[in-house]
Amino acid sequence: MRGGLIGCGFFARNHLAAWRDLGVEMVLCDRALDRAEALAREFGAKAVYRDAAAMFAAERLDFVDIATTVESHRPLVEMCAAAGLPTICQKPFALDLADGRAMVAAARAAGVPLLVHENFRWQAPMQAMAGLLQDGAIGRPAFARISFRHGFDIYANQPYLATEPRLALVDVGVHVLDLARFFLGDVTRLYCRTQRLNPRVAGEDAATLVLDHASGAVSTVEISFFAKLDPDPFPQTLVRIEGDTGTLEVSPGYRLAVTTGGQTSVRSVDPPVPAWGERPWHLIQDSVIAIQRHWLDCLRNGREPAPSGADNLRTLELVFAAYDSAARGEAVTISGAAA
Ligand SMILES: NC(=O)c1ccc[n+]([C@@H]2O[C@H](COP(=O)([O-])OP(=O)(O)OC[C@H]3O[C@@H](n4cnc5c(N)ncnc54)[C@H](O)[C@@H]3O)[C@@H](O)[C@H]2O)c1
């Protein structure tokens, strides 16, 4: 397999290390050519380009991996579709549903798979919980609490976040709302409150949501980038799911508790630290390997990747509905027509 990576910034290093682990050869593109050159030296990439069109013209690629920020996603995904290339696109997929729908339509018309790099559901603790749910370990889920609260300085590595007018819901809301759908299925109604707590940032850095799921289950989703916690669980998402015969709970330190019949068993769901990785980032680094391995499996076997662009439109609809709810101070009905 040979892929083309577009965008050689902060997060791209994780993609490249994972592709190297998975035996995939990559060529690189960044409009800031020095960034592509630096990563090419580090990862032994054979070619670098300033422009995606030039890369497509010169290379025979099996797929493209887009690791740029959101404003470039639509033109790049449409270029990939026009070139008939299977595409991975980083989150957030789009800043409005029109762009999201256009990308899904372009990939569909070209008959190429489109994966949104939504790696939280591929984190080891989340996969373990999903497996237990699927096996019926706690019966029918009725309630979930999904919490991503921390005080880590995310602005040091991603300075652009401090000036985003829409912050927590667009940056991490997409991840945790994808988890809510992953565990409990589609959402019919939501209520959201947002807060701007850190005076240094432009957008909301905390959000609290209540979701009604089509299954009848209810979930709460919480995000804060300004919580003073000890221990600070960053970058862990803490999840509790209560079913009619038991409860699953992931707590700090990668402790997964399964309670059924009045008994609790506890096991560690601490992911392995990749040879190129380090704590506490190993949770994310391992999930990048997992989602990229899933992509290769889908390409080789002609399967739909998860989450596909079409699936991710339903998560984006929740993000935009959350802003709407917060602005109006009211619960918002989800049409489900996004995809
Ligand atoms: N899934 C995760 O866990 C996770 C974590 C961090 C960041 N991200 C996402 O990854 C994306 C990238 O984030 P980052 O922090 O690496 O950003 P960054 O700004 O550090 O890097 C983006 C790079 O893309 C390049 N670029 C932009 N448009 C381009 C174009 N049209 N052609 C070629 N190059 C182009 C820029 O020059 C830059 O080098 C964001 O959407 C972010 O939300 C995801």
mmCIF file of C-alpha atoms in Angstrom, residues 40 59 66 115 125 133 140 150 174 186 191 194 197 253 255 262 322 333 335:
data_model
loop_
_atom_site.group_PDB
_atom_site.id
_atom_site.type_symbol
_atom_site.label_atom_id
_atom_site.label_comp_id
_atom_site.label_asym_id
_atom_site.label_seq_id
_atom_site.Cartn_x
_atom_site.Cartn_y
_atom_site.Cartn_z
ATOM 1 C CA ALA A 40 9.964 13.198 5.332
ATOM 2 C CA GLU A 59 2.187 9.531 -7.695
ATOM 3 C CA ILE A 66 -6.021 14.326 5.033
ATOM 4 C CA LEU A 115 -13.482 7.494 6.592
ATOM 5 C CA PRO A 125 -11.208 1.298 26.675
ATOM 6 C CA LEU A 133 -22.322 -4.102 25.378
ATOM 7 C CA ARG A 140 -30.234 -3.227 27.608
ATOM 8 C CA HIS A 150 -9.397 18.243 32.202
ATOM 9 C CA VAL A 174 -17.442 15.618 17.767
ATOM 10 C CA ASP A 186 -28.953 7.742 17.240
ATOM 11 C CA TYR A 191 -30.306 20.096 25.437
ATOM 12 C CA THR A 194 -22.037 26.028 27.060
ATOM 13 C CA LEU A 197 -14.338 29.677 31.532
ATOM 14 C CA GLY A 253 -6.011 4.861 35.432
ATOM 15 C CA ARG A 255 -9.781 0.794 35.279
ATOM 16 C CA GLY A 262 -24.205 -7.469 42.770
ATOM 17 C CA ALA A 322 -25.975 21.777 20.549
ATOM 18 C CA THR A 333 -35.273 18.007 18.122
ATOM 19 C CA SER A 335 -34.301 15.585 12.398
#
